[in-house]
Short mmCIF file of C-alpha atoms and ligand atoms in Angstrom, two decimals:
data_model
loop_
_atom_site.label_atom_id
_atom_site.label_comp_id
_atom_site.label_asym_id
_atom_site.label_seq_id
_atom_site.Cartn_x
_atom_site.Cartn_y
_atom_site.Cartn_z
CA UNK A 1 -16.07 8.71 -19.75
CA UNK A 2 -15.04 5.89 -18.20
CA UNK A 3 -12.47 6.16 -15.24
CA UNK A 4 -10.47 4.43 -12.60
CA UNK A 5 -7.95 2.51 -11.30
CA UNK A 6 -5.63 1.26 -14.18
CA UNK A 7 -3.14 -0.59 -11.97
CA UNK A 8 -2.16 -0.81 -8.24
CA UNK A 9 1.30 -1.33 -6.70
CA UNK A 10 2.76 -1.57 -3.16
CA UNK A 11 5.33 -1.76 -1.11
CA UNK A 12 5.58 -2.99 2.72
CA UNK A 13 8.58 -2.88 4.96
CA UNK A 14 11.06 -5.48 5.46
CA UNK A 15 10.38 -6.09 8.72
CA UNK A 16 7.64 -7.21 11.11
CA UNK A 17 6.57 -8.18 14.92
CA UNK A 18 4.47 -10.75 15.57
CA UNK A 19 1.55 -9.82 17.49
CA UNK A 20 2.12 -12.68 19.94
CA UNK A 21 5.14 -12.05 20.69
CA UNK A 22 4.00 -8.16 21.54
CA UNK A 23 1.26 -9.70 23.33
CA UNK A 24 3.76 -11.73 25.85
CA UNK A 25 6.21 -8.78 26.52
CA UNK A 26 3.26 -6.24 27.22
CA UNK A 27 1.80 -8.71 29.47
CA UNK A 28 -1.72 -9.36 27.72
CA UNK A 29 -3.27 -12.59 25.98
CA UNK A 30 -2.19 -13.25 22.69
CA UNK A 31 -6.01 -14.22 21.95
CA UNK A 32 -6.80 -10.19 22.66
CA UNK A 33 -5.00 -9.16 19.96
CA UNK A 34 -4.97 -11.49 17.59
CA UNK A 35 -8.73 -12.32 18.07
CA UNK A 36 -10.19 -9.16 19.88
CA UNK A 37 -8.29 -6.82 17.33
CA UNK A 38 -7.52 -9.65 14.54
CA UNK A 39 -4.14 -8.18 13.69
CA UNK A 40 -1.54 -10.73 13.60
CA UNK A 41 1.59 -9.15 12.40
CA UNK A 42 3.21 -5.58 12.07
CA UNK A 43 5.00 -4.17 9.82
CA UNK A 44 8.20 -2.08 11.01
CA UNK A 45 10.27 0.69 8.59
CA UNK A 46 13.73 0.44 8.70
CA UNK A 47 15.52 3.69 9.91
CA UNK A 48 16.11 4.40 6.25
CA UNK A 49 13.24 4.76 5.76
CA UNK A 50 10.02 7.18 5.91
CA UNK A 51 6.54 7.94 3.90
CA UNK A 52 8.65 9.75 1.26
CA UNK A 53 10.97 6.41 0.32
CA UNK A 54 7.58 3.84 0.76
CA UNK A 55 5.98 6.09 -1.34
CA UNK A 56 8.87 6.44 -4.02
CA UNK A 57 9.34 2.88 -3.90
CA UNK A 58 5.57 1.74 -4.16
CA UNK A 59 5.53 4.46 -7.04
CA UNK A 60 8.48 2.82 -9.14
CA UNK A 61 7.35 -0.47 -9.25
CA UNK A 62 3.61 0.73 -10.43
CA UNK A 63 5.33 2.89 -13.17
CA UNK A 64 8.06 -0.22 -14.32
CA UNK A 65 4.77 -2.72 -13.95
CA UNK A 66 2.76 -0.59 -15.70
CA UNK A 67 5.31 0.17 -18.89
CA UNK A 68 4.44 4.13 -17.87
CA UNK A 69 6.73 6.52 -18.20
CA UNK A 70 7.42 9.09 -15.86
CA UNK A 71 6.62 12.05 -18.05
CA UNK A 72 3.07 10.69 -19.42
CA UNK A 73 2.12 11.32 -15.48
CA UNK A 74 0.64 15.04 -15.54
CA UNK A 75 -0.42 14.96 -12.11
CA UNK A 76 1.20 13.66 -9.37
CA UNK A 77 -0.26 13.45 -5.64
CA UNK A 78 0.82 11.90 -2.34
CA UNK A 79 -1.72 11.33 0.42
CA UNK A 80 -0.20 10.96 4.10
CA UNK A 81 -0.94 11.77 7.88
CA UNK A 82 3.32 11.40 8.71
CA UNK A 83 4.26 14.29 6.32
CA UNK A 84 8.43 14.98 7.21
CA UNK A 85 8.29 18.72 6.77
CA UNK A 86 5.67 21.48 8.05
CA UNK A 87 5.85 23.11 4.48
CA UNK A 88 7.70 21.16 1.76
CA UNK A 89 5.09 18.20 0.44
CA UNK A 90 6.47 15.02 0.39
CA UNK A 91 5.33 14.79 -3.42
CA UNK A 92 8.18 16.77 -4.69
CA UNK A 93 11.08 14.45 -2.83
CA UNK A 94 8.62 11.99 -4.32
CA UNK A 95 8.65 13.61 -7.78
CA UNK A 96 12.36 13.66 -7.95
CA UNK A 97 12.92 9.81 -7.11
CA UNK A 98 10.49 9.04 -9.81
CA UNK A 99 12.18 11.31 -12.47
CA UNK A 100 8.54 12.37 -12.93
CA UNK A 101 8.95 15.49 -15.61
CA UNK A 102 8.10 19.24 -14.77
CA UNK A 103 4.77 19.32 -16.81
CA UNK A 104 3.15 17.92 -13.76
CA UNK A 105 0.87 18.75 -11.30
CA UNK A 106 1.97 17.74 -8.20
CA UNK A 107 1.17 18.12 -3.92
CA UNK A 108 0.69 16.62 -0.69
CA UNK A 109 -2.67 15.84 0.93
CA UNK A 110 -3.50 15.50 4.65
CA UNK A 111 -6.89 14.63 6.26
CA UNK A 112 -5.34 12.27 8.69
CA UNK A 113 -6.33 8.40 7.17
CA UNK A 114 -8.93 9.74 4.62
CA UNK A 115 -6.45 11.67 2.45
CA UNK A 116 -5.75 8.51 -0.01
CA UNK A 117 -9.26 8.73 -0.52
CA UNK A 118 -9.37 12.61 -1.44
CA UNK A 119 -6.47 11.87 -3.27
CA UNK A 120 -8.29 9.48 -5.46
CA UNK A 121 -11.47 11.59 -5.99
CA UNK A 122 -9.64 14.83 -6.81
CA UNK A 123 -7.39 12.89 -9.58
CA UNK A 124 -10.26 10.69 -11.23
CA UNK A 125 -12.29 14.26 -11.68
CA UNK A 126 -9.10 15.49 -13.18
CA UNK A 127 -9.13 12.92 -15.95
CA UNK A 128 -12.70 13.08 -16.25
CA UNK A 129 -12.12 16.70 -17.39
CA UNK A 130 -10.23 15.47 -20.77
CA UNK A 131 -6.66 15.60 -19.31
CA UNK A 132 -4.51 13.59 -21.94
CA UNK A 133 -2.14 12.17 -19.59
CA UNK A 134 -2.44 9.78 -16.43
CA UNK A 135 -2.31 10.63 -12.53
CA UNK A 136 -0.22 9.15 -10.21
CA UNK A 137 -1.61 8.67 -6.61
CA UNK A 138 0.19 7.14 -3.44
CA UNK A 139 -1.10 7.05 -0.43
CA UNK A 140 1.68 6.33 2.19
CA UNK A 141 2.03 5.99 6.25
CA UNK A 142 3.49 4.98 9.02
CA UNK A 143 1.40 4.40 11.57
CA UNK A 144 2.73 5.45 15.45
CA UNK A 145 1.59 5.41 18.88
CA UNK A 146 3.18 4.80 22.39
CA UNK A 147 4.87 2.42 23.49
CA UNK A 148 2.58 0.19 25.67
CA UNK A 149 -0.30 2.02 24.84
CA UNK A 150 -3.55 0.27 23.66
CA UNK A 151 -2.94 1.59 20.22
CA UNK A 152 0.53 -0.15 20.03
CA UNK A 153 -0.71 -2.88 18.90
CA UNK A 154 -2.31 -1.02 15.80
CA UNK A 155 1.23 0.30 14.05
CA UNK A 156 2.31 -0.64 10.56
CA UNK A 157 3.22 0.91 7.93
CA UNK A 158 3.55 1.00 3.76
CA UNK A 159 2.46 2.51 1.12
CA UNK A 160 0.18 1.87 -1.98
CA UNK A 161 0.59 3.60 -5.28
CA UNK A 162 -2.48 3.64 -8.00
CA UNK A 163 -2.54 4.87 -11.86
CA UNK A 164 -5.87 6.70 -12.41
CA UNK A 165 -6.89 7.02 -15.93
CA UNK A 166 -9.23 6.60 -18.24
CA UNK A 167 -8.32 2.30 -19.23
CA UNK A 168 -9.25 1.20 -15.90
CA UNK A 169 -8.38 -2.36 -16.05
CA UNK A 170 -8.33 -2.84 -12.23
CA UNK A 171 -11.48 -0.75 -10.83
CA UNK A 172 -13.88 1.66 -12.99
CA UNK A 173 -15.15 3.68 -10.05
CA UNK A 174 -18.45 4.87 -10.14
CA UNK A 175 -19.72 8.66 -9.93
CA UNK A 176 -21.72 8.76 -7.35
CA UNK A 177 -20.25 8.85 -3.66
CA UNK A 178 -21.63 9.14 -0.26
CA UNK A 179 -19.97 11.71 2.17
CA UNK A 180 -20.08 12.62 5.84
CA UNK A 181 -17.96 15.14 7.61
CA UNK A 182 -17.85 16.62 11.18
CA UNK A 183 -15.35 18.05 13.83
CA UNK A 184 -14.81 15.72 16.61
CA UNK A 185 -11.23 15.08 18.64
CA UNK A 186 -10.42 11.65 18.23
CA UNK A 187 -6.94 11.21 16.87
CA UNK A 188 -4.83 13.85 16.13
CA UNK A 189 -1.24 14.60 16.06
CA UNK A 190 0.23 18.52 17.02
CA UNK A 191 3.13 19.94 15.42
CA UNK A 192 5.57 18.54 17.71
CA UNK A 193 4.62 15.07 18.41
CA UNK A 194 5.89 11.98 16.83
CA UNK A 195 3.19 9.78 18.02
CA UNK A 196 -0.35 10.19 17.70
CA UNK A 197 -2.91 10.72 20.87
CA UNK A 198 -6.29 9.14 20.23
CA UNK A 199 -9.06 8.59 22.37
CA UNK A 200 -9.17 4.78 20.92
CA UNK A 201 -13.05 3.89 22.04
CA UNK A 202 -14.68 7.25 20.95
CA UNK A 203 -12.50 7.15 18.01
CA UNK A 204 -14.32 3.39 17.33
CA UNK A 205 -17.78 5.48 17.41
CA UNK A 206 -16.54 8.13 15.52
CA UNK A 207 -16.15 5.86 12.50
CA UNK A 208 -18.91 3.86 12.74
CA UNK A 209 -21.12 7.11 12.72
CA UNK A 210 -19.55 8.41 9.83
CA UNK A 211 -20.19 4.92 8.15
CA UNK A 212 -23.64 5.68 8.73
CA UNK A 213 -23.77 9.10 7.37
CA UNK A 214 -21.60 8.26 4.23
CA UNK A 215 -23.27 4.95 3.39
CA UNK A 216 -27.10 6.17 4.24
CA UNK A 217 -26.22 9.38 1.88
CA UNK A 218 -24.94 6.62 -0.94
CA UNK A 219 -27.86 4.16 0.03
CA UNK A 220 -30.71 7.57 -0.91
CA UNK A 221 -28.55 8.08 -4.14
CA UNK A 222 -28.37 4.68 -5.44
CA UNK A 223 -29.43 4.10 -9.25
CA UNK A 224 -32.05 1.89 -10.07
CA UNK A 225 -33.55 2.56 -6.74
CA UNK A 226 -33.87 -0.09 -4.25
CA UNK A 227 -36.82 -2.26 -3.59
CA UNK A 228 -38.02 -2.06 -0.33
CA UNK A 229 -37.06 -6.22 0.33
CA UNK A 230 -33.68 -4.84 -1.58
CA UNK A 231 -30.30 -4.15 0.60
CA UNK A 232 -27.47 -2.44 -1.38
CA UNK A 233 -25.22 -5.08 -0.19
CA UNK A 234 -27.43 -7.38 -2.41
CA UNK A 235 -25.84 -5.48 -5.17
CA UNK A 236 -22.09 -5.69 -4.04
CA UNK A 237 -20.04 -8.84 -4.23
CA UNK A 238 -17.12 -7.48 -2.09
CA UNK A 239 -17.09 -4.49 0.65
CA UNK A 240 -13.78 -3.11 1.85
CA UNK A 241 -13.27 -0.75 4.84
CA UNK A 242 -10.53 2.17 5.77
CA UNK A 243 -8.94 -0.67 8.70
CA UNK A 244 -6.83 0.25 11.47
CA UNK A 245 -7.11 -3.13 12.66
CA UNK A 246 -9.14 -6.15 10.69
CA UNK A 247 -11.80 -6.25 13.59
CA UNK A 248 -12.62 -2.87 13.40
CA UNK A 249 -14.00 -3.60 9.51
CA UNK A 250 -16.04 -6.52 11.00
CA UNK A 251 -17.31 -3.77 13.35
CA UNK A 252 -18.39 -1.58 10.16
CA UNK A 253 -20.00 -4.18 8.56
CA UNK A 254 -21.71 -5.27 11.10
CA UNK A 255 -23.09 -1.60 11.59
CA UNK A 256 -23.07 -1.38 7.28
CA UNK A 257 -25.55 -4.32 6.87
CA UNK A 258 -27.96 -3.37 9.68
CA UNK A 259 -28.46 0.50 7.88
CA UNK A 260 -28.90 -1.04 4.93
CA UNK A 261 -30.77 -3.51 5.79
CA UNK A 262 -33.09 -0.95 8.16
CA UNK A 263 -34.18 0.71 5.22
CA UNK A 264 -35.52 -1.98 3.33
CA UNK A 265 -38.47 -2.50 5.67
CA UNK A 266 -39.71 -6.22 4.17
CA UNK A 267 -35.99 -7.52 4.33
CA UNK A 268 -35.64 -6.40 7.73
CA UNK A 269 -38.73 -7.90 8.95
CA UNK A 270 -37.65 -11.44 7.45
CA UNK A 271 -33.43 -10.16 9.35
CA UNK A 272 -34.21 -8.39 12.58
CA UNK A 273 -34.77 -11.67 14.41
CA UNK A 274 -31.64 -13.30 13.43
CA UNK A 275 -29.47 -9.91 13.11
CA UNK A 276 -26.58 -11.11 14.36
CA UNK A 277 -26.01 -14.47 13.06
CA UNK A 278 -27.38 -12.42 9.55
CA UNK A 279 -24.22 -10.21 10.15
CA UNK A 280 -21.93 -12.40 10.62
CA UNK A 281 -22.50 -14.24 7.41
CA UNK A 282 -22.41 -11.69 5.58
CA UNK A 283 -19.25 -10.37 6.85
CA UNK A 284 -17.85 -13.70 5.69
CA UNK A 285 -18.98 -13.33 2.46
CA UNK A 286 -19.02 -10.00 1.68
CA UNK A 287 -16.11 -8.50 4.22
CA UNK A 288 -13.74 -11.08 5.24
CA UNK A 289 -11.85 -12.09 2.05
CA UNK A 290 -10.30 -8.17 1.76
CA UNK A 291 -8.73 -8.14 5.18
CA UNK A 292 -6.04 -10.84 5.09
CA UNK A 293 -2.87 -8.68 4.17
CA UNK A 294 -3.99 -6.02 6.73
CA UNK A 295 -3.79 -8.50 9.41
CA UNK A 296 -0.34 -9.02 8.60
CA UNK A 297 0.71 -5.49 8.33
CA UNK A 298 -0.78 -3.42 10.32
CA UNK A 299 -2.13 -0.10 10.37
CA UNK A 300 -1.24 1.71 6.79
CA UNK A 301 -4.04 5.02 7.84
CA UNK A 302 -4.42 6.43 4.38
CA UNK A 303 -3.04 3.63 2.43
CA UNK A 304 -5.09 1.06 4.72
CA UNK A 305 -8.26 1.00 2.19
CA UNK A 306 -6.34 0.57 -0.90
CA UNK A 307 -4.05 -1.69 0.62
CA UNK A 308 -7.29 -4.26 1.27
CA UNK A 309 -8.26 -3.34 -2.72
CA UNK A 310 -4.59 -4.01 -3.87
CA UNK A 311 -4.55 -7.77 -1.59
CA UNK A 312 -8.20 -8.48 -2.65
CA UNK A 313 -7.57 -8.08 -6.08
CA UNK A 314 -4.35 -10.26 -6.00
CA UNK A 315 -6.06 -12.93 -4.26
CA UNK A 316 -9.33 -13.41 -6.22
CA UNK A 317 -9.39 -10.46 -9.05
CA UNK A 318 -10.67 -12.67 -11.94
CA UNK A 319 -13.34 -14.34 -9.88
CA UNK A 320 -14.74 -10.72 -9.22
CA UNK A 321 -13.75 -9.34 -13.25
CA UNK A 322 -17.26 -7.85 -13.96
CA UNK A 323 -18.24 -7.50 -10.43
CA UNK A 324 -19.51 -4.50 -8.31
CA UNK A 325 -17.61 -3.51 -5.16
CA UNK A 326 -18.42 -1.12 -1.97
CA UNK A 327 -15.25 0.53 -0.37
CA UNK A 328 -15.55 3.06 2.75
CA UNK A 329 -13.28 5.33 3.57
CA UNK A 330 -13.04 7.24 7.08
CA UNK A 331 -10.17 10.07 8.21
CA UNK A 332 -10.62 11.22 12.05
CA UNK A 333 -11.17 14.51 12.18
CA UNK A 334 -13.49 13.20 10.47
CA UNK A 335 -14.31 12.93 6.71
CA UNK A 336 -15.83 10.03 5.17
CA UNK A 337 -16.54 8.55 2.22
CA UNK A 338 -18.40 5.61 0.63
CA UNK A 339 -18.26 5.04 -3.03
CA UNK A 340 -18.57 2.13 -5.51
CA UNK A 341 -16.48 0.55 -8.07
CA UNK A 342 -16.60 -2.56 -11.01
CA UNK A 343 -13.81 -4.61 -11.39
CA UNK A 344 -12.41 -4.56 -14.63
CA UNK A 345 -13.20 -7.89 -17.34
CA UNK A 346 -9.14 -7.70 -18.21
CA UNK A 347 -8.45 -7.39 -14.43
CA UNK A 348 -6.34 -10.47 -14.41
CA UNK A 349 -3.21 -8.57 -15.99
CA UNK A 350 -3.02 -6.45 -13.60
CA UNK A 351 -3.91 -8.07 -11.01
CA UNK A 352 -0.67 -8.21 -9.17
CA UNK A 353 0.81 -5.85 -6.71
CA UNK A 354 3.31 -7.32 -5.40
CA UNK A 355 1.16 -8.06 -1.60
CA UNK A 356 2.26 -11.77 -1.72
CA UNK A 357 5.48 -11.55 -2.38
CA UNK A 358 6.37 -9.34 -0.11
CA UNK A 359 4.57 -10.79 2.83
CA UNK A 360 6.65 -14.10 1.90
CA UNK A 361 9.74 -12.13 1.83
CA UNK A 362 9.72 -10.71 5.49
CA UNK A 363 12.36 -10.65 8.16
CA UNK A 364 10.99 -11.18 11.68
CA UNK A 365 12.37 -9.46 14.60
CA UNK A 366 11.70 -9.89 18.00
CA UNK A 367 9.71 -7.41 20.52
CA UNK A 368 13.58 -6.13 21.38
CA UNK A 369 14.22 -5.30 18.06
CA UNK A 370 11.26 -4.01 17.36
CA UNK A 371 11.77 -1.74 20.57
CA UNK A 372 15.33 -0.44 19.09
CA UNK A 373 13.91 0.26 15.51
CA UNK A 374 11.08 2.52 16.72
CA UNK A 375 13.74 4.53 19.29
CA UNK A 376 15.56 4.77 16.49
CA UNK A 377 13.55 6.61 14.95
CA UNK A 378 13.74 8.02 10.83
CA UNK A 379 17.55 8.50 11.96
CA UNK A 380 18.21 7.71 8.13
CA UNK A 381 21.64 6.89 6.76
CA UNK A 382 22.57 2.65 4.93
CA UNK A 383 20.18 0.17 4.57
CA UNK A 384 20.38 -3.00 6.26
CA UNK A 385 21.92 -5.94 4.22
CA UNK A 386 18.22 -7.85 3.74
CA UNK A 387 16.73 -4.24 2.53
CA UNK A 388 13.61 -4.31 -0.04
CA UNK A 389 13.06 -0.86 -0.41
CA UNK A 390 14.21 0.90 -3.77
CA UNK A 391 14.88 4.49 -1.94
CA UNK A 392 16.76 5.34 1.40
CA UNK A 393 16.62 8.53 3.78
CA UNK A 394 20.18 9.13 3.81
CA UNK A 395 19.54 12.11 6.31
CA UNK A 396 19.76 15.60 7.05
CA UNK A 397 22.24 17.99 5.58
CA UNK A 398 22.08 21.80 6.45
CA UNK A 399 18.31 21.00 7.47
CA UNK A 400 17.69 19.61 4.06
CA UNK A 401 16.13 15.70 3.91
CA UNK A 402 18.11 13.74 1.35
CA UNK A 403 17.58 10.77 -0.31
CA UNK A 404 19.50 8.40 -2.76
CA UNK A 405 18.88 4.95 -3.95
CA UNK A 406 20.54 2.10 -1.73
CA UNK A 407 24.41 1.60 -3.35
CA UNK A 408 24.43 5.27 -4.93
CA UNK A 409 26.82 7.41 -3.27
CA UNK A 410 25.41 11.07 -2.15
CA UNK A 411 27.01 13.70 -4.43
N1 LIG B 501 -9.45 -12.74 23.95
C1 LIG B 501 -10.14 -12.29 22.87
N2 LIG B 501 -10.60 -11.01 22.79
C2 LIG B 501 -10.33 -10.16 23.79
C3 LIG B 501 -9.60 -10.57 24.91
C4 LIG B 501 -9.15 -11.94 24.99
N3 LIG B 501 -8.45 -12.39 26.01
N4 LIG B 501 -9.50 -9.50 25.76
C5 LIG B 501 -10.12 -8.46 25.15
N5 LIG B 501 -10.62 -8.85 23.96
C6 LIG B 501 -11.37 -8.06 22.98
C7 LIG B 501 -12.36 -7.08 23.58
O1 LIG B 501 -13.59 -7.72 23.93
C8 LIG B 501 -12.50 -6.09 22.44
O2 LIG B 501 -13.36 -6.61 21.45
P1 LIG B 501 -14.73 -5.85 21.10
O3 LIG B 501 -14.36 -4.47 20.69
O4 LIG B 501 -15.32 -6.63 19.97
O5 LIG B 501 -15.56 -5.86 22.34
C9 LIG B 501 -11.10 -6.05 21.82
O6 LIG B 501 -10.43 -7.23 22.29
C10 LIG B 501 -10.29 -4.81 22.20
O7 LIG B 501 -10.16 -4.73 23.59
P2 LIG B 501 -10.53 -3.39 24.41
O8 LIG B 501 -10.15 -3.66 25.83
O9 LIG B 501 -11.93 -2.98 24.13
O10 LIG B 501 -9.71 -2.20 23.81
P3 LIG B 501 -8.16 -1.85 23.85
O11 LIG B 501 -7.82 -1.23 25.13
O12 LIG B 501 -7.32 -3.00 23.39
O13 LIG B 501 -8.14 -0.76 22.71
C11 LIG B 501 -8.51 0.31 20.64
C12 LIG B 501 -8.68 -0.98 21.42
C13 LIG B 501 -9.07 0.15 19.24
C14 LIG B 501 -9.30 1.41 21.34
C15 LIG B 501 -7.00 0.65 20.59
O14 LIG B 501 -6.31 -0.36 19.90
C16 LIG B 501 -6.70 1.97 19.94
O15 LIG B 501 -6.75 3.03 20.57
N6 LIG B 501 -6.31 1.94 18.63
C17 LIG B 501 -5.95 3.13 17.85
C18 LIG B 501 -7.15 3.92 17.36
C19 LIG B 501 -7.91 3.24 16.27
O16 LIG B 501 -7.39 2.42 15.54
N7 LIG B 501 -9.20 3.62 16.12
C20 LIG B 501 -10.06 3.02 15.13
C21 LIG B 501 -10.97 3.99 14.44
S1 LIG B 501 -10.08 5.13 13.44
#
C-alpha cells in the first residue's frame, strides 16, 4: 500500500528579529551568527499565542487547502516539546479549533524535537493497517532559551501540519527506516522551567552520533544493496536534517557523506584525499537547497524537519516529482531516525504551503521588542492589529486555557 504525505501546511509567526541586530545588542559579530550558525532571522509568537494556536492554525489551512473535512480525519496527533499543561494534550484544544469530529483518535507526543517524527511513523502505520479515513499530524514549537545565552540565538518558532494517507501526492515514504536511541543529558526542560538548559557543544555530538547510528542502520538495510564504489547519497537527490540552526545540517552532512562514503571502500579510496572539498559539494547539492526558510525562522524543534520538507518542496517540488529524498530526524534525549521518501509525479498541486508568503508577510521588530515579547510571556488575551494567526490564547479562566478565534467574543 502506498503511503505518505498527501499535503503539507504551515504557519510561522508574525514577527521576527534579525539576527544582526541580536548580534549588535549582545555584543558579538554579526558574521558569528549569521555565518558560524547561518541563522539569519527569528521568528517571535505573539503573546496570543502558543503551540496549541500555531498548531490549530497550521492545521486549518492544510484542511481548507486540502478540500478535507474535519470529520474524514480519524486520527488526530500533535507532536511538541512546549506542551501548556502537565496532563491535558494539546491535541484536544487542537481538536476543538478544528471542529475535528469525535470518531477520532487523537493525543499529544513528546520526545523533545523528534516527536514530529514519531508522530509521522505511528500515523503512516495506522493507514497502512486499512484505516478508511486520513490522519492529521502537526508538529508544533516554540523554541526557548535564556536570554544572552549561546542558545539565544537558536529560538523560533511555528508549526507544520501534514495529511498522511494513502494518495500521497507530496512524499510516498518508504518502509524501511534507520533508528538510534540512547540516554544522554543534553537538553532537557524540568517541570517548572520555561526555558530549556542544554549543554549546546555535547548536545552538537550527541546528534551527530545518532546520525551515525540511524543512517549506518538505514545504509545495512538498503534495497538493491550497494556496490562497494556506491554511496547511498548517490541514490538521493535531496537530504534534509532535524535543524536547530542551518549550520548544524551542514555539520550532519558533512558527518552523513563521510559514513556513507566509508563504507563503500573503492569510492572512498578515489574521496578520502579530497574529503573536505568532496563534502562541501555535496552539501551544496544535496543539503543546501532545504535550509533557506529555516534560516529565516529559527529553531521550530519538532516541526524543524518538516518545516525544511514543506520550504523545499515549495521552492523546487516539480524539479524533484519522481525523485528520492533522505530526511534525518534527531530528539535529545535522544531518539533518531533516518528514513527515505519519493516525491510525488502530481507534486506540483500541492506543492504550496504557504512558507513564502508568509516569510514576505513579516513584521520586524527590534532587539527591544523582541526583549518585551519574550517577558511577556504566553500572557494571552487580543491580537495585535497586523495578526496572521487564525486562533488566539485568550487566557486562563478558573485554571482552564481558553481559546477563540481573533474577533469572536468568549462566551
Ligand atoms: N565569524 C564567523 N563564524 C564565527 C565567528 C565569527 N566572527 N565566531 C565564531 N564563529 C563560529 C564558530 O567557529 C562556530 O563554528 P563551528 O561550529 O563550525 O566551529 C560557530 O560560530 C558557533 O560558535 P561557538 O563559539 O562554537 O558556539 P556558541 O557558543 O555560539 O554556541 C551552540 C553554539 C550550538 C552550542 C549554541 O547555539 C547552543 O547551545 N544552541 C542550542 C542547542 C542546539 O541547538 N544544539 C544542536 C543539536 S540538537
Amino acid at each position: 500500500m502506498t503511503v505518505g504525505i498527501e499535503r503539507l501546511a504551515v504557519y510561522v509567526p508574525q514577527y521576527a528579529l534579525r539576527l544582526a541586530d541580536l548580534a549588535v545588542a549582545r555584543g558579538v559579530p554579526p558574521e558569528k551568527l549569521t555565518s558560524g550558525l547561518g541563522v539569519r532571522e527569528m521568528a517571535i509568537p505573539a503573546p496570543c499565542e502558543d503551540v496549541v494556536t500555531l498548531a490549530a492554525t497550521a492545521g486549518a489551512r492544510l484542511l481548507r487547502a486540502a478540500g478535507v473535512g474535519p470529520d474524514e480525519i480519524g486520527m488526530l496527533l500533535v507532536a511538541t516539546e512546549t506542551g501548556v499543561d502537565h496532563s491535558k494534550p494539546v491535541s484536544i484544544f487542537v481538536h476543538d479549533l478544528l471542529g475535528i469530529g469525535p470518531r477520532c483518535r487523537v493525543y499529544e507526543l513528546k520526545h523533545a524535537c523528534y516527536a514530529g517524527t514519531a508522530a509521522l511513523m505511528t500515523a503512516a502505520d495506522w493507514v497502512r493497517a486499512g484505516r478508511e479515513r486520513r490522519a492529521l499530524v502537526i508538529a508544533s514549537d516554540i523554541a526557548r532559551y535564556e536570554i544572552g545565552s549561546a542558545g539565544e540565538p537558536t529560538q523560533g518558532a511555528g508549526a507544520v501540519a501534514m495529511l498522511v494517507g494513502s494518495e500521497p501526492r507530496a512524499l510516498v515514504l518508504g518502509e524501511q527506516s534507520g533508528t538510534h536511541a540512547g540516554n544522554v543529558h543534553d537538553f532537557w526542560r524540568p517541570l517548572d522551567r520555561r526555558a530549556a538548559i542544554v549543554d549546546g557543544r555535547y548536545s552538537v555530538d550527541c546528534y551527530l552520533d545518532a546520525l551515525s547510528g540511524a543512517f549506518g542502520a538505514y545504509r545495512e538495510a538498503e534495497r538493491p544493496r550497494l556496490g562497494p564504489a556506491e554511496a547511498l547519497s548517490d541514490r538521493l537527490a535531496r537530504l534534509l536534517y532535524h535543524t536547530p540552526f542551518p549550520k548544524m545540517a551542514m555539520k550532519a552532512h558533512r558527518r552523513l557523506v563521510e559514513v556513507d562514503w566509508r563504507a563503500a571502500p573503492e569510492r572512498w579510496a578515489r574521496v578520502a584525499p579530497r574529503l573536505d572539498d568532496a563534502a562541501l559539494e555535496a552539501y551544496r547539492e544535496l543539503a543546501a537547497p532545504g535550509l533557506e526558510a529555516v534560516a529565516r525562522v529559527g529553531n521550530t524543534y519538532t516541526a524543524s524537519l518538516y518545516l525544511c520538507l514543506a520550504a523545499l518542496l515549495e521552492a523546487e517540488g516539480t524539479a524533484l516529482a519522481g525523485r528520492r529524498i533522505g530526511l534525518f530526524s534527531y530528539g535529545s534525549g535522544c531518539c533518531a531516525e533516518f528514513f527515505t521518501g519519493i516525491v510525488g509525479d502530481a507534486v506540483e498541486t500541492v506543492a504550496d504551503a504557504g512558507v513564502g508568503r508568509m516569510l514576505a508577510d513579516r513584521t520586524f521588530v527590534d532587539v527591544e521588542a523582541y526583549e518585551r515579547l519574550v517577558g511577556a510571556g504566553e500572557a494571552g488575551g487580543d491580537p495585535p492589529a497586523d495578526f496572521a494567526g487564525e486562533f488566539v490564547f485568550a487566557g486562563l479562566r478558573d485554571h482552564r486555557r481558553e481559546y477563540r478565534r481573533p474577533g469572536v467574543l468568549a462566551a
